[in-house]
């Protein structure tokens, strides 16, 4: 049986293109399972997984929980709010206490970049990074690329523009790593203040004009403005951001070709994306969410199956 080259999924940076293809092929099989009347397989029947969320989440948390249930794993859920973290318990103590209850895998979201990497140096259980600060969100990037592959047959050679708050986005960084490993051309677009200074060193094109980015790309992955991570003002107002970078149906209709609109969610409707664009035939946003379950089933299954 083919195996992943890693025993944790900390970031896309650590994966080989062959790892990503293996995850996609495994997700293809699980997507077929999810189309059946009985959507459950016994693959992880003897495995216990803890979903440890130190930061808010809707899609990622529910998607992991459903993926685990579809694989017949036993699961426990931990939220920092309402836990003994509020009494001063450290991350490592919290996780070691969870592991003492005979847990095999940790799925963790944390506000600090590098938190899952730190854990991986101190614990034996497999770790899946469900988003660490502004760093990486590997399963989001996998489901994004998987959705592009589903729409176009392949990711290689496609032109993908990632538009919005690139500076604070873990989705942007993981997407850049995944798309480049799969042979796509990648552009980032946003106000100069929301583009990391050294972003072009990652081999991506940089564009400040959203109309030019849309005219160039096959797929626009639109990101929200992450106000919760911004310590200063990066642009005058949300109204002005929408005026220059907001994407609506009228703008899409000015293009001389059909492009695909993606968004990792949560959408700030009327800011980066209008409802008439988000809900239009261009959008594959809910397909991304659907594919997230199969991708997370594949990741959990492949990590649990790794023998050395
Ligand atoms: N895309 C994503 O990570 O959404 P949540 O924050 O709701 O999990």
XYZ file of C-alpha atoms and ligand atoms in Angstrom:
316
model
C 0.000 0.000 0.000
C 1.219 3.520 -0.879
C 1.951 5.667 2.171
C 2.379 9.350 2.961
C 5.954 10.574 3.460
C 4.910 12.284 6.736
C 3.396 11.053 10.013
C 1.749 14.392 10.855
C -0.016 16.838 8.536
C 1.521 20.058 9.782
C 1.607 21.935 6.492
C 1.541 21.543 2.715
C 5.171 22.681 2.706
C 6.177 19.228 4.053
C 4.215 17.210 1.454
C 5.571 15.858 -1.821
C 3.491 16.093 -5.021
C 3.102 12.288 -4.722
C 1.640 12.726 -1.201
C -0.925 15.185 -2.570
C -1.855 12.840 -5.439
C -2.229 9.966 -2.952
C -4.540 12.096 -0.773
C -6.610 13.028 -3.859
C -6.916 9.410 -5.048
C -7.908 8.282 -1.544
C -10.418 11.164 -1.350
C -11.893 10.055 -4.711
C -12.687 6.694 -3.097
C -14.158 8.294 0.023
C -16.234 10.678 -2.099
C -17.801 7.611 -3.697
C -18.515 6.237 -0.194
C -20.184 9.542 0.713
C -22.556 9.218 -2.260
C -23.922 5.905 -0.930
C -27.052 5.513 1.184
C -24.877 4.169 4.014
C -22.039 6.702 4.157
C -19.976 4.941 6.781
C -16.945 2.620 6.566
C -15.150 0.829 9.429
C -11.645 2.060 8.418
C -10.815 3.807 11.741
C -12.946 1.690 14.068
C -10.191 1.246 16.670
C -8.877 4.819 16.499
C -9.735 7.656 18.902
C -9.363 11.236 17.671
C -9.481 14.453 19.699
C -10.557 17.639 17.913
C -8.765 20.322 19.884
C -9.908 23.805 18.876
C -8.358 26.861 20.510
C -9.933 29.153 17.872
C -13.418 29.498 16.386
C -14.420 27.335 13.445
C -17.553 26.204 11.643
C -16.525 24.383 8.455
C -13.223 22.812 9.516
C -14.461 21.536 12.845
C -17.721 20.074 11.549
C -15.984 18.649 8.493
C -13.333 16.850 10.583
C -15.987 15.584 12.989
C -18.105 14.232 10.148
C -15.049 12.714 8.415
C -14.113 10.924 11.652
C -17.673 9.640 12.153
C -17.867 8.430 8.540
C -14.652 6.457 9.211
C -16.138 4.989 12.458
C -13.492 6.601 14.711
C -14.281 7.396 18.348
C -14.045 11.147 18.877
C -13.828 13.724 21.630
C -14.167 17.466 21.126
C -12.317 20.137 23.056
C -12.890 23.903 22.906
C -10.532 26.264 24.698
C -13.481 28.400 25.795
C -15.014 26.722 28.829
C -11.884 24.577 29.419
C -9.115 24.663 32.046
C -6.986 26.661 29.574
C -8.875 29.588 31.117
C -7.306 28.591 34.492
C -3.778 28.825 33.077
C -3.115 25.262 31.839
C -0.433 25.116 29.132
C -0.984 23.773 25.610
C 1.317 20.804 26.266
C -0.343 19.931 29.601
C -3.786 20.171 27.996
C -2.818 17.878 25.120
C -0.919 15.417 27.348
C -4.006 15.120 29.570
C -6.147 14.398 26.500
C -3.596 11.809 25.307
C -3.585 10.142 28.756
C -7.167 9.116 27.946
C -5.726 6.869 25.188
C -6.243 9.174 22.216
C -4.421 8.255 18.974
C -4.717 11.448 16.915
C -4.994 15.163 17.540
C -6.692 17.544 15.108
C -5.756 21.018 16.318
C -6.611 24.602 15.441
C -4.600 27.247 17.281
C -4.170 31.010 16.966
C -0.362 30.730 17.212
C 1.666 29.914 14.102
C 3.784 26.827 14.765
C 1.679 25.452 17.664
C 1.152 22.018 15.969
C 4.853 21.886 15.019
C 5.753 22.487 18.678
C 3.397 19.698 19.758
C 4.842 17.303 17.193
C 8.226 17.556 18.943
C 6.726 16.559 22.295
C 4.009 13.966 21.688
C 3.775 10.604 19.910
C 0.193 10.858 18.542
C -0.383 11.894 14.904
C -1.223 15.581 14.567
C -3.330 17.254 11.890
C -3.032 21.016 11.659
C -6.544 22.464 11.289
C -5.133 26.002 10.952
C -2.297 27.646 12.921
C -2.513 31.425 13.123
C -1.463 33.131 9.894
C 0.756 30.172 8.931
C -0.889 27.124 7.262
C -4.293 25.489 6.812
C -3.287 22.335 4.921
C -6.630 20.536 4.647
C -8.251 23.721 3.271
C -5.604 23.919 0.527
C -6.029 20.212 -0.245
C -9.793 20.534 -0.602
C -9.345 23.700 -2.695
C -6.961 21.993 -5.149
C -9.134 18.862 -5.145
C -12.129 21.043 -6.111
C -10.149 22.653 -8.967
C -9.110 19.161 -10.145
C -12.763 18.066 -9.990
C -13.876 21.073 -12.058
C -11.091 21.058 -14.687
C -9.744 17.496 -14.618
C -6.323 18.666 -13.430
C -4.655 21.486 -11.495
C -1.409 21.605 -13.514
C -1.362 24.455 -16.030
C -4.375 26.238 -14.549
C -4.123 29.920 -13.621
C -5.252 30.579 -10.062
C -5.553 34.088 -8.590
C -5.712 34.315 -4.791
C -7.373 37.656 -4.043
C -7.681 39.524 -0.747
C -5.866 39.625 2.582
C -2.819 37.526 1.674
C -0.756 38.902 4.576
C -2.906 37.378 7.336
C -4.121 34.291 5.474
C -3.011 30.741 6.288
C -5.269 29.618 3.437
C -3.221 31.711 0.981
C 0.133 30.239 2.040
C -1.081 26.624 2.032
C -2.797 27.181 -1.332
C 0.375 28.637 -2.850
C 2.399 25.587 -1.696
C -0.234 23.106 -2.939
C -0.912 24.770 -6.288
C 2.806 25.201 -7.076
C 3.510 21.543 -6.201
C 0.694 20.533 -8.568
C 2.024 22.687 -11.429
C -0.503 25.542 -11.448
C 0.374 29.162 -12.186
C -0.396 31.286 -9.138
C -1.070 35.008 -8.776
C -1.774 36.916 -5.579
C -3.805 40.129 -5.719
C -4.726 42.667 -3.065
C -3.814 46.069 -1.699
C -0.010 46.396 -1.357
C -0.388 46.645 2.430
C -2.022 43.183 2.517
C 0.673 41.460 0.436
C 3.706 40.065 2.311
C 6.886 41.883 1.225
C 8.706 38.727 0.047
C 5.690 36.960 -1.496
C 7.188 36.861 -5.034
C 10.023 34.674 -3.665
C 7.390 31.888 -3.466
C 7.232 31.925 -7.276
C 3.882 33.701 -7.598
C 2.857 36.653 -9.764
C 1.807 39.780 -7.884
C -1.014 42.045 -9.123
C -2.580 45.056 -7.431
C -5.465 45.487 -9.899
C -8.290 43.015 -9.305
C -9.697 43.493 -12.831
C -6.346 42.412 -14.344
C -6.186 39.441 -11.950
C -9.672 38.297 -12.967
C -8.874 38.756 -16.679
C -5.734 36.560 -16.228
C -7.090 33.681 -14.154
C -9.178 30.554 -14.677
C -10.051 30.453 -10.977
C -10.291 33.262 -8.403
C -9.931 32.091 -4.798
C -11.334 35.049 -2.889
C -10.277 35.551 0.735
C -11.887 37.590 3.460
C -10.287 40.500 5.260
C -9.076 39.028 8.562
C -9.900 41.961 10.825
C -9.345 39.794 13.925
C -5.645 39.414 13.022
C -5.002 43.051 12.076
C -3.259 45.164 14.726
C -3.297 48.310 12.591
C -5.250 49.822 9.706
C -4.102 48.357 6.373
C -6.684 50.262 4.266
C -8.952 53.246 4.949
C -12.287 51.406 5.334
C -14.134 48.215 4.374
C -16.245 50.371 2.037
C -13.125 51.489 0.176
C -11.782 47.899 0.076
C -15.054 46.764 -1.525
C -14.916 49.618 -4.023
C -11.456 48.556 -5.278
C -11.300 44.800 -4.551
C -14.902 43.635 -4.104
C -16.016 41.080 -6.716
C -19.608 41.125 -7.928
C -21.558 39.588 -10.809
C -21.359 42.829 -12.820
C -17.559 42.654 -12.714
C -17.569 38.941 -13.664
C -19.882 39.735 -16.597
C -17.328 42.219 -18.015
C -14.808 39.358 -18.538
C -14.584 37.785 -21.991
C -14.474 34.275 -20.442
C -16.041 32.214 -17.663
C -14.016 32.005 -14.485
C -14.607 29.960 -11.349
C -15.103 31.644 -7.978
C -13.886 29.935 -4.814
C -13.899 31.080 -1.187
C -12.736 29.133 1.885
C -15.425 30.753 4.074
C -16.582 32.416 6.152
C -17.673 34.949 3.502
C -18.148 38.568 4.460
C -20.964 39.069 1.975
C -20.894 42.491 0.379
C -17.231 43.071 1.316
C -14.876 40.815 -0.722
C -17.703 39.039 -2.573
C -21.272 40.100 -3.366
C -24.134 37.654 -2.917
C -24.865 37.686 -6.661
C -21.285 36.476 -7.308
C -21.079 34.050 -4.352
C -24.357 32.393 -5.312
C -23.855 32.510 -9.097
C -23.090 29.640 -11.485
C -19.405 30.744 -11.297
C -19.205 29.660 -7.664
C -18.018 26.254 -6.423
C -17.968 27.382 -2.791
C -20.340 24.698 -1.499
C -18.556 22.029 -3.590
C -15.404 22.998 -1.660
C -17.242 22.374 1.612
C -18.596 19.035 0.350
C -15.126 17.944 -0.792
C -13.662 18.888 2.595
C -15.196 15.806 4.216
C -13.682 13.367 1.674
C -10.285 15.117 1.842
C -10.244 14.969 5.649
C -11.306 11.313 5.595
C -8.363 10.656 3.266
C -5.862 12.527 5.451
C -6.991 10.815 8.677
C -7.070 7.380 7.042
C -3.623 7.732 5.452
C -2.005 9.043 8.651
C -3.585 6.244 10.720
C -2.430 3.643 8.151
C 1.188 4.795 8.136
C 3.287 1.995 9.556
C 6.645 3.696 10.205
N -12.406 27.684 5.958
C -12.353 27.618 7.293
O -11.302 27.326 7.889
O -13.531 27.932 7.933
P -13.771 27.815 9.494
O -12.936 28.896 10.161
O -15.244 28.038 9.699
O -13.318 26.458 9.937
